[in-house]
PDB file of C-alpha atoms in Angstrom:
ATOM      1  CA  MET C 188      33.019-102.989  59.905  1.00 83.00           C
ATOM      2  CA  ASP C 189      33.224-106.272  61.808  1.00 93.00           C
ATOM      3  CA  LYS C 190      36.139-107.371  63.968  1.00 93.00           C
ATOM      4  CA  GLN C 191      37.520-109.854  61.433  1.00 96.00           C
ATOM      5  CA  GLU C 192      37.701-107.194  58.728  1.00 97.00           C
ATOM      6  CA  LEU C 193      39.653-104.932  61.081  1.00 98.00           C
ATOM      7  CA  VAL C 194      42.038-107.760  61.959  1.00 97.00           C
ATOM      8  CA  GLU C 195      42.622-108.395  58.252  1.00 98.00           C
ATOM      9  CA  HIS C 196      43.347-104.720  57.612  1.00 98.00           C
ATOM     10  CA  ALA C 197      45.853-104.793  60.486  1.00 98.00           C
ATOM     11  CA  ARG C 198      47.571-107.833  58.978  1.00 98.00           C
ATOM     12  CA  GLN C 199      47.940-106.123  55.613  1.00 98.00           C
ATOM     13  CA  ILE C 200      49.175-102.930  57.286  1.00 98.00           C
ATOM     14  CA  ARG C 201      51.903-104.887  59.078  1.00 98.00           C
ATOM     15  CA  LYS C 202      53.032-106.264  55.718  1.00 98.00           C
ATOM     16  CA  HIS C 203      53.118-102.728  54.272  1.00 98.00           C
ATOM     17  CA  ILE C 204      55.248-101.576  57.230  1.00 98.00           C
ATOM     18  CA  LEU C 205      57.806-104.313  56.692  1.00 98.00           C
ATOM     19  CA  LYS C 206      57.914-103.732  52.937  1.00 98.00           C
ATOM     20  CA  GLN C 207      58.845-100.073  53.449  1.00 98.00           C
ATOM     21  CA  VAL C 208      61.553-100.671  56.017  1.00 98.00           C
ATOM     22  CA  TYR C 209      63.055-103.638  54.160  1.00 98.00           C
ATOM     23  CA  THR C 210      63.099-101.901  50.772  1.00 98.00           C
ATOM     24  CA  VAL C 211      65.121 -98.912  51.980  1.00 97.00           C
ATOM     25  CA  GLN C 212      66.927-100.804  54.778  1.00 98.00           C
ATOM     26  CA  SER C 213      66.017 -98.029  57.174  1.00 97.00           C
ATOM     27  CA  GLY C 214      63.199 -97.085  59.522  1.00 97.00           C
ATOM     28  CA  HIS C 215      61.438 -98.093  62.727  1.00 98.00           C
ATOM     29  CA  PRO C 216      59.539-101.384  62.534  1.00 98.00           C
ATOM     30  CA  GLY C 217      59.168-102.283  66.235  1.00 98.00           C
ATOM     31  CA  GLY C 218      57.002 -99.400  67.398  1.00 98.00           C
ATOM     32  CA  SER C 219      55.107 -99.310  64.107  1.00 98.00           C
ATOM     33  CA  LEU C 220      54.051-102.940  64.535  1.00 98.00           C
ATOM     34  CA  SER C 221      53.108-102.490  68.202  1.00 98.00           C
ATOM     35  CA  ALA C 222      50.670 -99.679  67.399  1.00 98.00           C
ATOM     36  CA  THR C 223      49.145-101.204  64.251  1.00 98.00           C
ATOM     37  CA  ASP C 224      45.943-102.500  65.833  1.00 98.00           C
ATOM     38  CA  LEU C 225      45.317 -99.171  67.558  1.00 98.00           C
ATOM     39  CA  VAL C 226      45.653 -97.083  64.407  1.00 98.00           C
ATOM     40  CA  THR C 227      43.702 -99.620  62.344  1.00 98.00           C
ATOM     41  CA  ALA C 228      40.763 -99.221  64.732  1.00 98.00           C
ATOM     42  CA  LEU C 229      40.989 -95.453  64.407  1.00 98.00           C
ATOM     43  CA  TYR C 230      41.133 -95.242  60.617  1.00 98.00           C
ATOM     44  CA  PHE C 231      38.737 -98.057  59.747  1.00 98.00           C
ATOM     45  CA  GLN C 232      36.135 -97.739  62.486  1.00 98.00           C
ATOM     46  CA  GLU C 233      36.382 -94.662  64.687  1.00 98.00           C
ATOM     47  CA  MET C 234      37.441 -91.669  62.572  1.00 98.00           C
ATOM     48  CA  ASP C 235      35.425 -90.306  59.646  1.00 97.00           C
ATOM     49  CA  ILE C 236      38.373 -89.682  57.288  1.00 97.00           C
ATOM     50  CA  THR C 237      37.681 -90.562  53.635  1.00 96.00           C
ATOM     51  CA  GLU C 238      39.148 -89.806  50.232  1.00 95.00           C
ATOM     52  CA  ALA C 239      36.431 -87.189  49.776  1.00 97.00           C
ATOM     53  CA  ASN C 240      37.201 -85.214  52.953  1.00 97.00           C
ATOM     54  CA  VAL C 241      40.921 -85.876  53.395  1.00 97.00           C
ATOM     55  CA  ASN C 242      41.801 -82.257  52.621  1.00 95.00           C
ATOM     56  CA  SER C 243      38.968 -80.785  54.678  1.00 95.00           C
ATOM     57  CA  ILE C 244      38.998 -79.355  58.204  1.00 92.00           C
ATOM     58  CA  ASP C 245      35.568 -80.909  58.618  1.00 95.00           C
ATOM     59  CA  ARG C 246      36.686 -84.359  59.795  1.00 98.00           C
ATOM     60  CA  ASP C 247      38.399 -86.118  62.690  1.00 98.00           C
ATOM     61  CA  ARG C 248      42.183 -85.629  62.987  1.00 98.00           C
ATOM     62  CA  PHE C 249      45.050 -87.954  63.899  1.00 98.00           C
ATOM     63  CA  VAL C 250      48.461 -86.858  65.159  1.00 98.00           C
ATOM     64  CA  LEU C 251      51.293 -89.383  65.175  1.00 98.00           C
ATOM     65  CA  SER C 252      53.165 -87.884  68.101  1.00 98.00           C
ATOM     66  CA  LYS C 253      55.673 -90.761  67.968  1.00 98.00           C
ATOM     67  CA  GLY C 254      56.627 -89.588  64.489  1.00 98.00           C
ATOM     68  CA  HIS C 255      59.390 -92.138  63.929  1.00 98.00           C
ATOM     69  CA  ALA C 256      56.590 -94.704  63.457  1.00 98.00           C
ATOM     70  CA  SER C 257      55.892 -93.128  60.068  1.00 98.00           C
ATOM     71  CA  PRO C 258      55.869 -96.529  58.279  1.00 98.00           C
ATOM     72  CA  LEU C 259      52.670 -97.253  60.198  1.00 98.00           C
ATOM     73  CA  LEU C 260      50.978 -94.024  59.144  1.00 98.00           C
ATOM     74  CA  TYR C 261      51.926 -94.460  55.482  1.00 98.00           C
ATOM     75  CA  ALA C 262      50.812 -98.109  55.587  1.00 98.00           C
ATOM     76  CA  VAL C 263      47.422 -97.144  57.025  1.00 98.00           C
ATOM     77  CA  LEU C 264      46.920 -94.393  54.448  1.00 98.00           C
ATOM     78  CA  CYS C 265      47.762 -96.924  51.742  1.00 98.00           C
ATOM     79  CA  GLU C 266      45.366 -99.529  53.114  1.00 98.00           C
ATOM     80  CA  LYS C 267      42.706 -96.818  53.357  1.00 97.00           C
ATOM     81  CA  GLY C 268      43.165 -95.998  49.668  1.00 97.00           C
ATOM     82  CA  LEU C 269      44.669 -92.556  50.266  1.00 97.00           C
ATOM     83  CA  LEU C 270      48.199 -93.479  49.150  1.00 97.00           C
ATOM     84  CA  ASP C 271      49.325 -95.593  46.189  1.00 96.00           C
ATOM     85  CA  GLU C 272      50.951 -98.848  47.284  1.00 97.00           C
ATOM     86  CA  ARG C 273      53.749 -98.355  44.751  1.00 97.00           C
ATOM     87  CA  GLU C 274      54.771 -95.167  46.527  1.00 98.00           C
ATOM     88  CA  LEU C 275      55.513 -97.125  49.707  1.00 98.00           C
ATOM     89  CA  LEU C 276      58.635 -98.390  47.932  1.00 97.00           C
ATOM     90  CA  THR C 277      59.989 -94.817  47.897  1.00 98.00           C
ATOM     91  CA  PHE C 278      59.960 -94.578  51.706  1.00 98.00           C
ATOM     92  CA  ARG C 279      62.905 -92.547  53.053  1.00 97.00           C
ATOM     93  CA  LYS C 280      64.473 -92.200  49.593  1.00 96.00           C
ATOM     94  CA  ILE C 281      65.824 -88.918  48.255  1.00 94.00           C
ATOM     95  CA  ASN C 282      63.019 -86.681  46.918  1.00 94.00           C
ATOM     96  CA  SER C 283      60.305 -89.020  48.228  1.00 97.00           C
ATOM     97  CA  ARG C 284      57.185 -87.557  49.810  1.00 97.00           C
ATOM     98  CA  LEU C 285      57.372 -90.334  52.390  1.00 98.00           C
ATOM     99  CA  GLN C 286      60.042 -89.020  54.711  1.00 97.00           C
ATOM    100  CA  GLY C 287      61.315 -90.780  57.818  1.00 97.00           C
ATOM    101  CA  HIS C 288      59.103 -88.451  59.845  1.00 97.00           C
ATOM    102  CA  PRO C 289      55.718 -87.498  58.354  1.00 97.00           C
ATOM    103  CA  ASN C 290      55.381 -84.109  56.684  1.00 97.00           C
ATOM    104  CA  MET C 291      51.902 -82.626  56.363  1.00 97.00           C
ATOM    105  CA  LYS C 292      52.971 -80.452  53.419  1.00 96.00           C
ATOM    106  CA  TYR C 293      53.581 -83.482  51.225  1.00 95.00           C
ATOM    107  CA  VAL C 294      51.026 -86.182  52.030  1.00 96.00           C
ATOM    108  CA  ALA C 295      47.245 -85.777  52.250  1.00 95.00           C
ATOM    109  CA  GLY C 296      46.047 -87.443  55.433  1.00 95.00           C
ATOM    110  CA  VAL C 297      49.122 -86.490  57.452  1.00 98.00           C
ATOM    111  CA  ASP C 298      47.566 -84.000  59.853  1.00 98.00           C
ATOM    112  CA  MET C 299      50.746 -82.817  61.592  1.00 98.00           C
ATOM    113  CA  SER C 300      54.468 -82.919  60.836  1.00 98.00           C
ATOM    114  CA  THR C 301      56.003 -84.767  63.772  1.00 98.00           C
ATOM    115  CA  GLY C 302      59.305 -86.179  64.928  1.00 95.00           C
ATOM    116  CA  SER C 303      60.467 -84.214  67.941  1.00 96.00           C
ATOM    117  CA  LEU C 304      58.893 -86.223  70.744  1.00 97.00           C
ATOM    118  CA  GLY C 305      56.341 -84.356  72.828  1.00 96.00           C
ATOM    119  CA  GLN C 306      55.445 -81.871  70.130  1.00 97.00           C
ATOM    120  CA  GLY C 307      52.750 -84.008  68.540  1.00 98.00           C
ATOM    121  CA  ILE C 308      50.493 -84.120  71.585  1.00 98.00           C
ATOM    122  CA  SER C 309      51.075 -80.396  72.031  1.00 98.00           C
ATOM    123  CA  ALA C 310      49.838 -79.779  68.482  1.00 98.00           C
ATOM    124  CA  ALA C 311      46.881 -82.097  69.086  1.00 98.00           C
ATOM    125  CA  VAL C 312      45.894 -80.047  72.139  1.00 98.00           C
ATOM    126  CA  GLY C 313      45.961 -76.932  69.967  1.00 98.00           C
ATOM    127  CA  MET C 314      43.801 -78.621  67.332  1.00 98.00           C
ATOM    128  CA  ALA C 315      41.271 -79.764  69.917  1.00 98.00           C
ATOM    129  CA  LEU C 316      41.116 -76.309  71.483  1.00 98.00           C
ATOM    130  CA  GLY C 317      40.721 -74.764  68.023  1.00 98.00           C
ATOM    131  CA  ASN C 318      37.805 -77.095  67.311  1.00 98.00           C
ATOM    132  CA  LYS C 319      36.165 -76.100  70.596  1.00 98.00           C
ATOM    133  CA  LEU C 320      36.502 -72.401  69.816  1.00 97.00           C
ATOM    134  CA  ALA C 321      35.205 -72.874  66.269  1.00 97.00           C
ATOM    135  CA  GLN C 322      32.373 -75.147  67.454  1.00 97.00           C
ATOM    136  CA  ASN C 323      33.739 -77.853  65.172  1.00 97.00           C
ATOM    137  CA  HIS C 324      32.508 -81.083  66.731  1.00 97.00           C
ATOM    138  CA  HIS C 325      35.099 -83.377  65.207  1.00 98.00           C
ATOM    139  CA  ARG C 326      37.561 -85.205  67.427  1.00 98.00           C
ATOM    140  CA  VAL C 327      41.362 -85.237  67.663  1.00 98.00           C
ATOM    141  CA  TYR C 328      43.430 -88.343  68.399  1.00 98.00           C
ATOM    142  CA  ALA C 329      47.118 -88.407  69.332  1.00 98.00           C
ATOM    143  CA  LEU C 330      49.311 -91.520  69.506  1.00 98.00           C
ATOM    144  CA  LEU C 331      52.274 -91.359  71.887  1.00 98.00           C
ATOM    145  CA  GLY C 332      55.007 -93.809  72.781  1.00 98.00           C
ATOM    146  CA  ASP C 333      55.610 -94.667  76.411  1.00 98.00           C
ATOM    147  CA  GLY C 334      59.240 -93.604  76.049  1.00 98.00           C
ATOM    148  CA  GLU C 335      57.952 -90.325  74.661  1.00 98.00           C
ATOM    149  CA  CYS C 336      56.191 -89.759  77.978  1.00 98.00           C
ATOM    150  CA  GLN C 337      59.632 -89.076  79.455  1.00 98.00           C
ATOM    151  CA  GLU C 338      59.429 -85.692  77.744  1.00 98.00           C
ATOM    152  CA  GLY C 339      58.294 -82.805  79.944  1.00 98.00           C
ATOM    153  CA  GLU C 340      56.374 -81.239  77.073  1.00 97.00           C
ATOM    154  CA  VAL C 341      53.957 -84.182  77.161  1.00 98.00           C
ATOM    155  CA  TRP C 342      52.847 -83.218  80.645  1.00 98.00           C
ATOM    156  CA  GLU C 343      52.650 -79.513  79.845  1.00 98.00           C
ATOM    157  CA  ALA C 344      50.285 -80.463  77.020  1.00 98.00           C
ATOM    158  CA  ALA C 345      48.305 -82.755  79.334  1.00 98.00           C
ATOM    159  CA  MET C 346      47.961 -79.949  81.856  1.00 98.00           C
ATOM    160  CA  ALA C 347      46.587 -77.617  79.170  1.00 98.00           C
ATOM    161  CA  ALA C 348      44.199 -80.280  77.837  1.00 98.00           C
ATOM    162  CA  ALA C 349      42.656 -80.674  81.281  1.00 98.00           C
ATOM    163  CA  GLN C 350      42.582 -76.931  81.929  1.00 98.00           C
ATOM    164  CA  TYR C 351      40.484 -76.359  78.796  1.00 98.00           C
ATOM    165  CA  GLN C 352      38.324 -79.450  79.348  1.00 98.00           C
ATOM    166  CA  LEU C 353      39.162 -80.882  75.943  1.00 98.00           C
ATOM    167  CA  ASP C 354      36.770 -83.818  75.881  1.00 98.00           C
ATOM    168  CA  ASN C 355      37.225 -83.863  72.096  1.00 98.00           C
ATOM    169  CA  LEU C 356      40.836 -85.033  72.603  1.00 99.00           C
ATOM    170  CA  CYS C 357      41.828 -88.682  72.994  1.00 99.00           C
ATOM    171  CA  VAL C 358      45.455 -89.489  73.800  1.00 98.00           C
ATOM    172  CA  ILE C 359      46.536 -93.078  73.144  1.00 99.00           C
ATOM    173  CA  VAL C 360      49.793 -94.346  74.655  1.00 98.00           C
ATOM    174  CA  ASP C 361      51.492 -97.274  72.893  1.00 98.00           C
ATOM    175  CA  HIS C 362      52.779 -98.870  76.108  1.00 98.00           C
ATOM    176  CA  ASN C 363      55.175-101.487  74.725  1.00 98.00           C
ATOM    177  CA  ARG C 364      57.733-100.839  77.511  1.00 98.00           C
ATOM    178  CA  LEU C 365      60.731-100.643  75.170  1.00 98.00           C
ATOM    179  CA  GLN C 366      62.605 -97.748  73.572  1.00 98.00           C
ATOM    180  CA  ILE C 367      65.765 -97.384  71.532  1.00 96.00           C
ATOM    181  CA  ASP C 368      68.058 -97.706  74.573  1.00 96.00           C
ATOM    182  CA  GLY C 369      66.248-100.655  76.131  1.00 97.00           C
ATOM    183  CA  GLU C 370      63.521-100.997  78.750  1.00 98.00           C
ATOM    184  CA  VAL C 371      61.605 -97.799  79.456  1.00 98.00           C
ATOM    185  CA  ALA C 372      61.578 -98.638  83.169  1.00 98.00           C
ATOM    186  CA  LYS C 373      65.380 -98.720  83.236  1.00 98.00           C
ATOM    187  CA  VAL C 374      66.029 -95.702  81.002  1.00 98.00           C
ATOM    188  CA  MET C 375      63.560 -93.423  82.812  1.00 98.00           C
ATOM    189  CA  ASN C 376      60.572 -95.068  84.439  1.00 98.00           C
ATOM    190  CA  VAL C 377      57.237 -93.498  83.447  1.00 98.00           C
ATOM    191  CA  ASP C 378      54.897 -95.816  85.352  1.00 97.00           C
ATOM    192  CA  SER C 379      52.265 -95.641  86.478  1.00 98.00           C
ATOM    193  CA  LEU C 380      50.986 -93.910  83.355  1.00 98.00           C
ATOM    194  CA  GLU C 381      47.412 -94.456  84.500  1.00 98.00           C
ATOM    195  CA  GLU C 382      48.042 -92.658  87.775  1.00 98.00           C
ATOM    196  CA  LYS C 383      49.976 -89.853  86.099  1.00 98.00           C
ATOM    197  CA  PHE C 384      47.205 -89.076  83.595  1.00 98.00           C
ATOM    198  CA  LYS C 385      44.606 -89.328  86.363  1.00 98.00           C
ATOM    199  CA  ALA C 386      46.623 -86.784  88.347  1.00 98.00           C
ATOM    200  CA  PHE C 387      46.386 -84.501  85.302  1.00 98.00           C
ATOM    201  CA  HIS C 388      42.562 -84.878  85.422  1.00 98.00           C
ATOM    202  CA  PHE C 389      42.200 -87.186  82.406  1.00 98.00           C
ATOM    203  CA  HIS C 390      39.556 -89.848  82.013  1.00 98.00           C
ATOM    204  CA  VAL C 391      41.828 -92.923  81.899  1.00 98.00           C
ATOM    205  CA  LEU C 392      41.177 -96.304  80.284  1.00 98.00           C
ATOM    206  CA  THR C 393      43.550 -99.277  80.068  1.00 98.00           C
ATOM    207  CA  VAL C 394      43.299-101.880  77.298  1.00 98.00           C
ATOM    208  CA  ASP C 395      45.102-104.740  75.624  1.00 98.00           C
ATOM    209  CA  GLY C 396      46.406-102.878  72.582  1.00 98.00           C
ATOM    210  CA  HIS C 397      46.050-105.955  70.386  1.00 98.00           C
ATOM    211  CA  ALA C 398      42.489-106.887  71.398  1.00 98.00           C
ATOM    212  CA  MET C 399      40.264-105.186  68.844  1.00 98.00           C
ATOM    213  CA  ASP C 400      37.129-105.465  70.987  1.00 98.00           C
ATOM    214  CA  GLU C 401      38.836-103.708  73.907  1.00 98.00           C
ATOM    215  CA  ILE C 402      40.238-100.989  71.662  1.00 98.00           C
ATOM    216  CA  LEU C 403      36.859-100.245  70.071  1.00 98.00           C
ATOM    217  CA  SER C 404      35.119-100.233  73.445  1.00 98.00           C
ATOM    218  CA  ALA C 405      37.647 -97.755  74.855  1.00 98.00           C
ATOM    219  CA  LEU C 406      37.299 -95.459  71.844  1.00 98.00           C
ATOM    220  CA  SER C 407      33.527 -95.528  72.274  1.00 98.00           C
ATOM    221  CA  LYS C 408      33.840 -94.647  75.972  1.00 98.00           C
ATOM    222  CA  ALA C 409      36.252 -91.831  75.101  1.00 98.00           C
ATOM    223  CA  ARG C 410      33.696 -90.400  72.696  1.00 98.00           C
ATOM    224  CA  GLU C 411      30.989 -90.508  75.359  1.00 98.00           C
ATOM    225  CA  ASN C 412      33.190 -88.899  78.024  1.00 98.00           C
ATOM    226  CA  LYS C 413      32.359 -85.236  78.706  1.00 98.00           C
ATOM    227  CA  GLY C 414      34.207 -82.408  80.459  1.00 98.00           C
ATOM    228  CA  ARG C 415      37.763 -83.735  80.347  1.00 98.00           C
ATOM    229  CA  PRO C 416      40.210 -85.367  77.903  1.00 98.00           C
ATOM    230  CA  THR C 417      40.684 -89.137  77.682  1.00 98.00           C
ATOM    231  CA  ALA C 418      43.908 -91.135  77.846  1.00 99.00           C
ATOM    232  CA  ILE C 419      43.897 -94.743  76.664  1.00 99.00           C
ATOM    233  CA  ILE C 420      46.878 -96.714  77.978  1.00 99.00           C
ATOM    234  CA  ALA C 421      47.301 -99.555  75.501  1.00 99.00           C
ATOM    235  CA  ASN C 422      49.483-102.439  76.667  1.00 98.00           C
ATOM    236  CA  THR C 423      51.241-103.660  73.546  1.00 98.00           C
ATOM    237  CA  VAL C 424      54.111-105.829  72.319  1.00 98.00           C
ATOM    238  CA  LYS C 425      56.950-104.187  70.430  1.00 98.00           C
ATOM    239  CA  GLY C 426      57.295-105.854  67.016  1.00 98.00           C
ATOM    240  CA  LYS C 427      53.857-107.500  67.326  1.00 98.00           C
ATOM    241  CA  GLY C 428      53.110-110.059  64.622  1.00 98.00           C
ATOM    242  CA  VAL C 429      56.695-111.054  63.819  1.00 98.00           C
ATOM    243  CA  SER C 430      58.023-113.680  66.219  1.00 98.00           C
ATOM    244  CA  PHE C 431      61.688-112.695  66.218  1.00 98.00           C
ATOM    245  CA  MET C 432      60.904-108.986  66.574  1.00 98.00           C
ATOM    246  CA  GLU C 433      58.484-109.265  69.477  1.00 98.00           C
ATOM    247  CA  ASN C 434      59.662-107.731  72.771  1.00 98.00           C
ATOM    248  CA  GLN C 435      63.119-107.019  71.335  1.00 97.00           C
ATOM    249  CA  ALA C 436      64.388-103.460  71.781  1.00 97.00           C
ATOM    250  CA  GLY C 437      66.920-104.029  69.001  1.00 97.00           C
ATOM    251  CA  TRP C 438      64.118-103.858  66.437  1.00 98.00           C
ATOM    252  CA  HIS C 439      63.234-100.292  67.423  1.00 97.00           C
ATOM    253  CA  GLY C 440      65.105 -98.876  64.441  1.00 97.00           C
ATOM    254  CA  THR C 441      66.604-101.843  62.574  1.00 97.00           C
ATOM    255  CA  ALA C 442      65.644-103.147  59.132  1.00 98.00           C
ATOM    256  CA  PRO C 443      65.355-106.890  58.425  1.00 98.00           C
ATOM    257  CA  ASN C 444      67.649-108.581  55.919  1.00 98.00           C
ATOM    258  CA  LYS C 445      66.210-110.597  53.025  1.00 98.00           C
ATOM    259  CA  GLU C 446      65.892-113.840  54.968  1.00 98.00           C
ATOM    260  CA  GLN C 447      64.310-112.105  57.944  1.00 98.00           C
ATOM    261  CA  TYR C 448      61.924-110.142  55.729  1.00 98.00           C
ATOM    262  CA  GLU C 449      60.752-113.269  53.941  1.00 97.00           C
ATOM    263  CA  GLN C 450      60.183-115.037  57.259  1.00 97.00           C
ATOM    264  CA  ALA C 451      58.259-112.047  58.654  1.00 98.00           C
ATOM    265  CA  ILE C 452      55.968-111.815  55.630  1.00 98.00           C
ATOM    266  CA  LYS C 453      55.389-115.565  55.754  1.00 97.00           C
ATOM    267  CA  GLU C 454      54.392-115.312  59.427  1.00 97.00           C
ATOM    268  CA  LEU C 455      51.893-112.642  58.425  1.00 97.00           C
ATOM    269  CA  GLY C 456      50.378-114.964  55.851  1.00 92.00           C
ATOM    270  CA  GLY C 457      51.866-113.548  52.670  1.00 76.00           C
ATOM    271  CA  GLU C 458      54.638-113.984  50.125  1.00 75.00           C
ATOM    272  CA  ALA C 459      57.662-111.684  49.957  1.00 62.00           C
TER     273      ALA C 459
END
């Protein structure tokens, strides 16, 4: 798939994210939009997930460790053809399969139920180790938030990943520098993430998380890396793609009103 096709998928995914959050007036748009390009690259270029193998162990796996960004995961599954677009309108509603945090029991393509920060990467380490033991050569990808890296469990998981030389594991950090309470650096500074992951014996790559060429190159290098896990630190913009949401911590968990939604969709080249 060429770069322009990936960019177009990312644009549509951003529209799906906003539709979900606006419809129910609940959810987390900021961190979903910041990670859109990263997850688009995974699902439409890097990972081998298809409708035919979605329920199989014999494919690559993705763990949304920052589980509150569930609108992104549902939007990607929809764009991939694994989830009906009409179901996006049920997001976070009573009896919907599309809960505020993803549940692997309900939705094919959700590889781990996540929400408690730090637990997703821990599960991903277990999956990668399981693949090693079973001689299953498929890869495991985990997406973390930079605020999530304040959790001690993240570093326990990182320590285990290095100990077992899990070169089939790729951790991606959505480094948008904002969390629900404001700037990550002021709440509890996690920088330098590059130096921290290096200290835990990871192969570390840093990219512009909105530059598709850089993302794809890093994923390729991660695949080629042997003997240790990879961490990709992706510098991103919270709320990317919607002018009034960009770099605003207030949009971490706030839904747009009708006027704001219509403006956001227009900026993304669509009609509300």
